[in-house]
mmCIF file of C-alpha atoms in Angstrom:
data_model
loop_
_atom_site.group_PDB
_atom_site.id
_atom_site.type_symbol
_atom_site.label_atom_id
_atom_site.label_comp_id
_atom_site.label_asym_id
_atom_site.label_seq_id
_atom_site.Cartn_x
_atom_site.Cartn_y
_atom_site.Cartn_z
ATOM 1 C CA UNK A 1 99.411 114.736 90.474
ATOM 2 C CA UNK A 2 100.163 111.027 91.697
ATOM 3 C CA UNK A 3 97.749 108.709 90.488
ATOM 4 C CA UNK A 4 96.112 105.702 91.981
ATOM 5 C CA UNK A 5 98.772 103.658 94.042
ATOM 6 C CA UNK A 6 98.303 100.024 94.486
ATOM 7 C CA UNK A 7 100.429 97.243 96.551
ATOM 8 C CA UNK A 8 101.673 94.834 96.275
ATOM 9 C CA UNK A 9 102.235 94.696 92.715
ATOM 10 C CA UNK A 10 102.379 90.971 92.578
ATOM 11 C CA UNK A 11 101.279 88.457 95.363
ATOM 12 C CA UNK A 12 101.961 84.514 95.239
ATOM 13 C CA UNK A 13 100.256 82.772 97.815
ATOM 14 C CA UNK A 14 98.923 78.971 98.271
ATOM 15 C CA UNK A 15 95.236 78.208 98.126
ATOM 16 C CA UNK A 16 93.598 78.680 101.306
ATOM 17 C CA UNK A 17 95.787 81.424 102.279
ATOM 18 C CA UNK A 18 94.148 84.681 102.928
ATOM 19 C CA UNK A 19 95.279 87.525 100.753
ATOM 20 C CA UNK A 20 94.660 91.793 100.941
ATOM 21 C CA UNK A 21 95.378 94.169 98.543
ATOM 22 C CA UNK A 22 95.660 97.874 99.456
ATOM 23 C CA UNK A 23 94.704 100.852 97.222
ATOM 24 C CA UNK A 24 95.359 104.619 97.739
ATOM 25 C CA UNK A 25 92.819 106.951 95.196
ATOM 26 C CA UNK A 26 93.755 110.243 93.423
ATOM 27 C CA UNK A 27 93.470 112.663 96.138
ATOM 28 C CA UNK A 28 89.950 114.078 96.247
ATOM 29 C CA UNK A 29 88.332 111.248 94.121
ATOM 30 C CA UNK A 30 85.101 110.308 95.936
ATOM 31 C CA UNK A 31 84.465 106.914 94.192
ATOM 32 C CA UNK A 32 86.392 104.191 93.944
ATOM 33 C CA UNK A 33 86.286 101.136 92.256
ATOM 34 C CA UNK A 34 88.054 97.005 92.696
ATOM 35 C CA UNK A 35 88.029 95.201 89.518
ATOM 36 C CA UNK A 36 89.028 91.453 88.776
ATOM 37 C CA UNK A 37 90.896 90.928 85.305
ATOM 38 C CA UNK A 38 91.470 87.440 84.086
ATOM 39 C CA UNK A 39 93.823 86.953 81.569
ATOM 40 C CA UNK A 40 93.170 88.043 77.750
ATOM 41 C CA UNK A 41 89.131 89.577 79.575
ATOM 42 C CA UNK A 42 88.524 93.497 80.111
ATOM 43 C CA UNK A 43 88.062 94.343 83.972
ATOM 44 C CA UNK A 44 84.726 93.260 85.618
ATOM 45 C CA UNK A 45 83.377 95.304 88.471
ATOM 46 C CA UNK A 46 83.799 94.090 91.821
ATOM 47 C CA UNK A 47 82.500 96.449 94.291
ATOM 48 C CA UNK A 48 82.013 100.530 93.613
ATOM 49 C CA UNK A 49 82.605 102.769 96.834
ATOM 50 C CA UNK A 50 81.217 105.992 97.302
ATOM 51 C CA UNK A 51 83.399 108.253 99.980
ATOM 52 C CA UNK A 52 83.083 105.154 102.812
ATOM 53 C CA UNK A 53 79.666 103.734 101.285
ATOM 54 C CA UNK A 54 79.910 100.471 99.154
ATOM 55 C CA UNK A 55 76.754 101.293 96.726
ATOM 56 C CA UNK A 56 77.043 98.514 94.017
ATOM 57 C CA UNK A 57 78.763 94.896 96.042
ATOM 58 C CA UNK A 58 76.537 92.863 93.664
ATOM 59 C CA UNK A 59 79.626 91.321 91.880
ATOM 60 C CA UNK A 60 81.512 90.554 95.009
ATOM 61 C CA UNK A 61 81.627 87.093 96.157
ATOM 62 C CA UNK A 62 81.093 88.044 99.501
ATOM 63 C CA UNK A 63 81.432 84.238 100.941
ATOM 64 C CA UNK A 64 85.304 84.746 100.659
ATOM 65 C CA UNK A 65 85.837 88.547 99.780
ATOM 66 C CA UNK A 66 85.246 91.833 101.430
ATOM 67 C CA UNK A 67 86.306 95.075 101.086
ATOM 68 C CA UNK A 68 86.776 97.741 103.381
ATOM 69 C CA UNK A 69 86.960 101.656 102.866
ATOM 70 C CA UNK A 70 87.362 103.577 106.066
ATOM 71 C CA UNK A 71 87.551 107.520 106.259
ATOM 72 C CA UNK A 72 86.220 107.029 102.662
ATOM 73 C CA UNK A 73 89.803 107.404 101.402
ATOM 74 C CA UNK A 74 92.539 104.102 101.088
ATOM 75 C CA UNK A 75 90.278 100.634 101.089
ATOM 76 C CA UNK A 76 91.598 97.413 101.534
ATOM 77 C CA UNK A 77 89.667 93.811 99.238
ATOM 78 C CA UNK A 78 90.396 91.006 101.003
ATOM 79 C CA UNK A 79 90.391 87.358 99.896
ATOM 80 C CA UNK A 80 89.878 84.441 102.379
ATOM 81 C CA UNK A 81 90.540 81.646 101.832
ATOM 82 C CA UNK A 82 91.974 81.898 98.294
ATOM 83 C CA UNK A 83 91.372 79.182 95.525
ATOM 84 C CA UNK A 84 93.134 78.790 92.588
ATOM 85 C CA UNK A 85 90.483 81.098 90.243
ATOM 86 C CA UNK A 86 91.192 83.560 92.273
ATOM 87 C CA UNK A 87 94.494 83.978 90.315
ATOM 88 C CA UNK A 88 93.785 87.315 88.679
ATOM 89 C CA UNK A 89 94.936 91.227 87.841
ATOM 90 C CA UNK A 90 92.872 93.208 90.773
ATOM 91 C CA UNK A 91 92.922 96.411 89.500
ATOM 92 C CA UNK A 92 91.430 99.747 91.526
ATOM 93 C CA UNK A 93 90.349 102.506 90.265
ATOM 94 C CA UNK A 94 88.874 106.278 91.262
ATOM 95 C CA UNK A 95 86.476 109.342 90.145
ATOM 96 C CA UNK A 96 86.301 112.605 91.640
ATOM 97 C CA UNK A 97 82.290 112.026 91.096
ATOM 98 C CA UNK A 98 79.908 109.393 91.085
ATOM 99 C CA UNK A 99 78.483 109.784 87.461
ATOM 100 C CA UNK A 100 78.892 107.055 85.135
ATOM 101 C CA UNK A 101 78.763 109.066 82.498
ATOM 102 C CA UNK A 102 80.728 112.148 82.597
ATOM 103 C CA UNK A 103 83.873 111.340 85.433
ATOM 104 C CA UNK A 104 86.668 109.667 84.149
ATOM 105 C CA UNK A 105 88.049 106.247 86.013
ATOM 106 C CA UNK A 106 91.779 106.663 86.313
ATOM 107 C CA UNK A 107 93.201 103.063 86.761
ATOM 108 C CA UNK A 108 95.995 102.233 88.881
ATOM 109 C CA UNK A 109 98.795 99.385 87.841
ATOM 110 C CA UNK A 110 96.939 96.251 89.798
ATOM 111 C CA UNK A 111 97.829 93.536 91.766
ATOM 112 C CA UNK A 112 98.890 90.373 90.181
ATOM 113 C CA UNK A 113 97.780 87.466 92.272
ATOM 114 C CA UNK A 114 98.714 83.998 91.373
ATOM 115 C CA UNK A 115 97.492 81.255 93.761
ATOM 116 C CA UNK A 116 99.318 78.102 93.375
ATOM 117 C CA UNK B 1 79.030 89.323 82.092
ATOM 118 C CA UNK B 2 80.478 91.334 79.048
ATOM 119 C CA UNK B 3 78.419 93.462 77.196
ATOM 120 C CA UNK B 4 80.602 94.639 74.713
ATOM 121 C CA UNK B 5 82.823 92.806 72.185
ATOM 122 C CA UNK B 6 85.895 93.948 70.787
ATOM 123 C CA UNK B 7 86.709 93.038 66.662
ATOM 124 C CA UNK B 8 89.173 91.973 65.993
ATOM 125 C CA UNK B 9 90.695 90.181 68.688
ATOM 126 C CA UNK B 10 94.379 90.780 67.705
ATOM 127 C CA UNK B 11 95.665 93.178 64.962
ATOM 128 C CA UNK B 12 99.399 94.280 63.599
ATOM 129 C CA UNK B 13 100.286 96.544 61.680
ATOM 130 C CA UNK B 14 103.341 98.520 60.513
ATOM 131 C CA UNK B 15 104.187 101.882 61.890
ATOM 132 C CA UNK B 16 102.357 104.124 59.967
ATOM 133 C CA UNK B 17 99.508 102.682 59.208
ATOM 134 C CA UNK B 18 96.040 103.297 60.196
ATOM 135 C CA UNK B 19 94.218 100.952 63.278
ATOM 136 C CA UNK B 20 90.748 100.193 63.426
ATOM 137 C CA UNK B 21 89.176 98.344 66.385
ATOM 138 C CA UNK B 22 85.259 97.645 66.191
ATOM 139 C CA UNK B 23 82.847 97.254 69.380
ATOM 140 C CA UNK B 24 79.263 95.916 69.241
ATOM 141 C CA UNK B 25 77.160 95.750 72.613
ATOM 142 C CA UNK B 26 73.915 94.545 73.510
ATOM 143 C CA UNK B 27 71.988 97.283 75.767
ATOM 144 C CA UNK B 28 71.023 100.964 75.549
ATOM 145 C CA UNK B 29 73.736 102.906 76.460
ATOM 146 C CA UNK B 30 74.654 106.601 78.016
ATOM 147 C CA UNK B 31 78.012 107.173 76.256
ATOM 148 C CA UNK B 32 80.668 104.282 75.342
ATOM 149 C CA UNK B 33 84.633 104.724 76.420
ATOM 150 C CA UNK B 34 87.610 103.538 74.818
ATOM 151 C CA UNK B 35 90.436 102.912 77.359
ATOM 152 C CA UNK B 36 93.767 101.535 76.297
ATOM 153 C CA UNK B 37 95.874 99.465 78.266
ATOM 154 C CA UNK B 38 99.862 98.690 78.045
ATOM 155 C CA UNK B 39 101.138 95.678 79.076
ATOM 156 C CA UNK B 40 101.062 95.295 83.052
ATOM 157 C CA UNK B 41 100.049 98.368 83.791
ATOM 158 C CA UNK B 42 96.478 99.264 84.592
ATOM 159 C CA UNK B 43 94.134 101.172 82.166
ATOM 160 C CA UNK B 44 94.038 104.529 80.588
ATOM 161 C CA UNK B 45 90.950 106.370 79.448
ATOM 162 C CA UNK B 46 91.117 107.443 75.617
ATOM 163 C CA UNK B 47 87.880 109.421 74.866
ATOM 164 C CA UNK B 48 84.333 109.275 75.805
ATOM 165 C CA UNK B 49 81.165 109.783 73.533
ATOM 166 C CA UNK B 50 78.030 110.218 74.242
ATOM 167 C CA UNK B 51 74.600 108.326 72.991
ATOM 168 C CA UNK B 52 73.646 111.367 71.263
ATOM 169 C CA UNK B 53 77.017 112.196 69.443
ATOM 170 C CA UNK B 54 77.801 110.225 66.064
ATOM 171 C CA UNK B 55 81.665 111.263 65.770
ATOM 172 C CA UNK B 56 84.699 112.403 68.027
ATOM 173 C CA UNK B 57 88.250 113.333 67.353
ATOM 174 C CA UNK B 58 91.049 113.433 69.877
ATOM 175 C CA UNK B 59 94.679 113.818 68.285
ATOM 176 C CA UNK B 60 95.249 110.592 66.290
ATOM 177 C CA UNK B 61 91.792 109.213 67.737
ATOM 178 C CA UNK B 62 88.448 109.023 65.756
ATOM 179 C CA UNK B 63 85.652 107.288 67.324
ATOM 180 C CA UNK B 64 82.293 106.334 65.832
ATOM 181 C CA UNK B 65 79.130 105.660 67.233
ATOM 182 C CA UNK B 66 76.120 103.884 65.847
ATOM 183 C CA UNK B 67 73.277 103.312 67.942
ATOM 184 C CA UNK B 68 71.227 101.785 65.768
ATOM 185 C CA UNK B 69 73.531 98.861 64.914
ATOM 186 C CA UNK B 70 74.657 99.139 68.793
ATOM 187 C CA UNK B 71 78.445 99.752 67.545
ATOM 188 C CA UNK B 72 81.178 101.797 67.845
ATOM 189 C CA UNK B 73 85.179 101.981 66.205
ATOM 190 C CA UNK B 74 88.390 103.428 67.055
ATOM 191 C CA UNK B 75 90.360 104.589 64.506
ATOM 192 C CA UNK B 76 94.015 105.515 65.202
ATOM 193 C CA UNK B 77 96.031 107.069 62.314
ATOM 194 C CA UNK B 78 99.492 107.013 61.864
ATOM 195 C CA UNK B 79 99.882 104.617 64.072
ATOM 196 C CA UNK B 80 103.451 104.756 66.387
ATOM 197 C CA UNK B 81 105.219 101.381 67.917
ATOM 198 C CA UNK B 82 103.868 103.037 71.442
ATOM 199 C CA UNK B 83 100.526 102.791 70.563
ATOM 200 C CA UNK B 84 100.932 98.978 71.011
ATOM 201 C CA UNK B 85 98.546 97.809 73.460
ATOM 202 C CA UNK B 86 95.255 96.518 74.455
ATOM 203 C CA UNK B 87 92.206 98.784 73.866
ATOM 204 C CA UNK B 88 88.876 97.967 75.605
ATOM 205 C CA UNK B 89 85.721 99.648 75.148
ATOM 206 C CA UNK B 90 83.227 100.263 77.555
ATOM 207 C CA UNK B 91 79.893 100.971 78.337
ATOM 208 C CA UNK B 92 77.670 102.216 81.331
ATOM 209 C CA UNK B 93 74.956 100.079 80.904
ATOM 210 C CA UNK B 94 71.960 98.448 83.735
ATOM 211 C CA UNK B 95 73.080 95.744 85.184
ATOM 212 C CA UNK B 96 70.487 93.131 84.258
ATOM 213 C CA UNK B 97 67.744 95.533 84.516
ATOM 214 C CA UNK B 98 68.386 96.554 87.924
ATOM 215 C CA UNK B 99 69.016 99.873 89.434
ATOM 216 C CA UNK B 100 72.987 99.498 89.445
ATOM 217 C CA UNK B 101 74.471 101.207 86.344
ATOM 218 C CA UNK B 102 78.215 100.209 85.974
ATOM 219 C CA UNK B 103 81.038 100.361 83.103
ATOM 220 C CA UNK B 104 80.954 97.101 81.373
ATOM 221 C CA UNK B 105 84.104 96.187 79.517
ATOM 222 C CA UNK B 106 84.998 94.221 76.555
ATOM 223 C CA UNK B 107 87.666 91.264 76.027
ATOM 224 C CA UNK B 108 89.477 94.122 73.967
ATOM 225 C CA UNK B 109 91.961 94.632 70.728
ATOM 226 C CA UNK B 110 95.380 93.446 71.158
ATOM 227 C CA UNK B 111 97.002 96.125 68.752
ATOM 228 C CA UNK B 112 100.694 95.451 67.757
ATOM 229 C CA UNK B 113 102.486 98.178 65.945
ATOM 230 C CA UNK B 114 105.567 96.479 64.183
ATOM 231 C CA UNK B 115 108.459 99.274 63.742
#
């Protein structure tokens, strides 16, 4: 079973630039999840999709980033314009359900951004 | 915000040896994860256990839960120079009282095994 693809792997853009990162979910995984990891933190909830719904965008910054999740399969979290915090791990993630407790995230490998 | 915090920060050990990473939070909780995560890559869940459970085994893995001091470990015996890695915990805890419930991670364990 192929597990959760993300590209690019790494991204180096200048501030102001505008930035998307693409993810494709295990096939059949309903929820999906973007995640911002700064370096030496855990993963902090961005925005949580179910099928094409966004049900939890109350971490996004939503004055620069959005996120998009048509046909409730691949989504797309867009930065723009990028500032230099934005340098990050954006990691995605999916769940066949939408319980917090009992389905299992699996994690793809993340985007690396660095903006310079 | 995090709600749970890893102990120690870093730990290394020889090959062999036994690992044990501690995790504290700060809200009531439905079940608290360990995931472990190699360098670069993205995260791998490691077990799950649930409010109501006090102990769980998987392979190598022993996990503890203490509600009442809001805590958990991860034990890993006989450790292996492949189990170096990060390893987060997390819960699925309210966000701020509201009616979003979402995993929470810590700042996790940077384990070294030395060969």
């Amino acid at each position: 079973e192929a597990g959760v693809v993300q590209s690019p792997r790494y991204k180096i853009i200048e501030k102001k630039q505008p930035v998307a990162f693409w993810c494709n979910p295990i096939s059949g995984h309903n929820t999906l999840y973007w995640y911002l990891q700064n370096l030496g933190q855990g993963p902090e909830l961005l925005i949580r999709y179910e099928n094409e719904e966004a049900v939890d965008d109350s971490q996004l910054p939503k004055d620069r980033f959005s996120a998009e999740r048509l046909k409730g399969v691949d989504s797309t979290l867009k930065i723009q314009p990028a500032e230099l915090g934005d340098s990050a791990v954006y990691l995605c993630a999916s769940s066949q359900g939408t319980s917090l407790s009992t389905d299992t995230q699996y994690f793809g490998p993340g985007t690396r951004l660095t903006v310079l | 915000s995090q709600q749970g915090e890893e102990d120690p920060q870093a730990l290394s050990i020889q090959e062999g040896e036994n690992a044990t990473m501690n995790c504290s939070y700060k809200t009531s909780i439905n079940n608290l994860q360990w995931y472990r995560q190699n360098s670069g890559r993205g995260l791998v869940h490691l077990i799950l256990i649930r409010s109501n459970e006090r102990e769980k085994h998987s392979g190598r893995l022993r996990v503890t839960l203490d509600t009442s001091k809001k805590s958990s470990s991860l034990l890993i015996t006989a450790s292996r120079a492949a189990d170096t890695a990060s390893y987060f915990c997390a819960t699925d805890a309210n966000d701020s009282g509201g009616s979003n419930y979402k995993l929470t991670f810590g700042k996790g364990t940077l384990l070294t095994v030395n060969p």
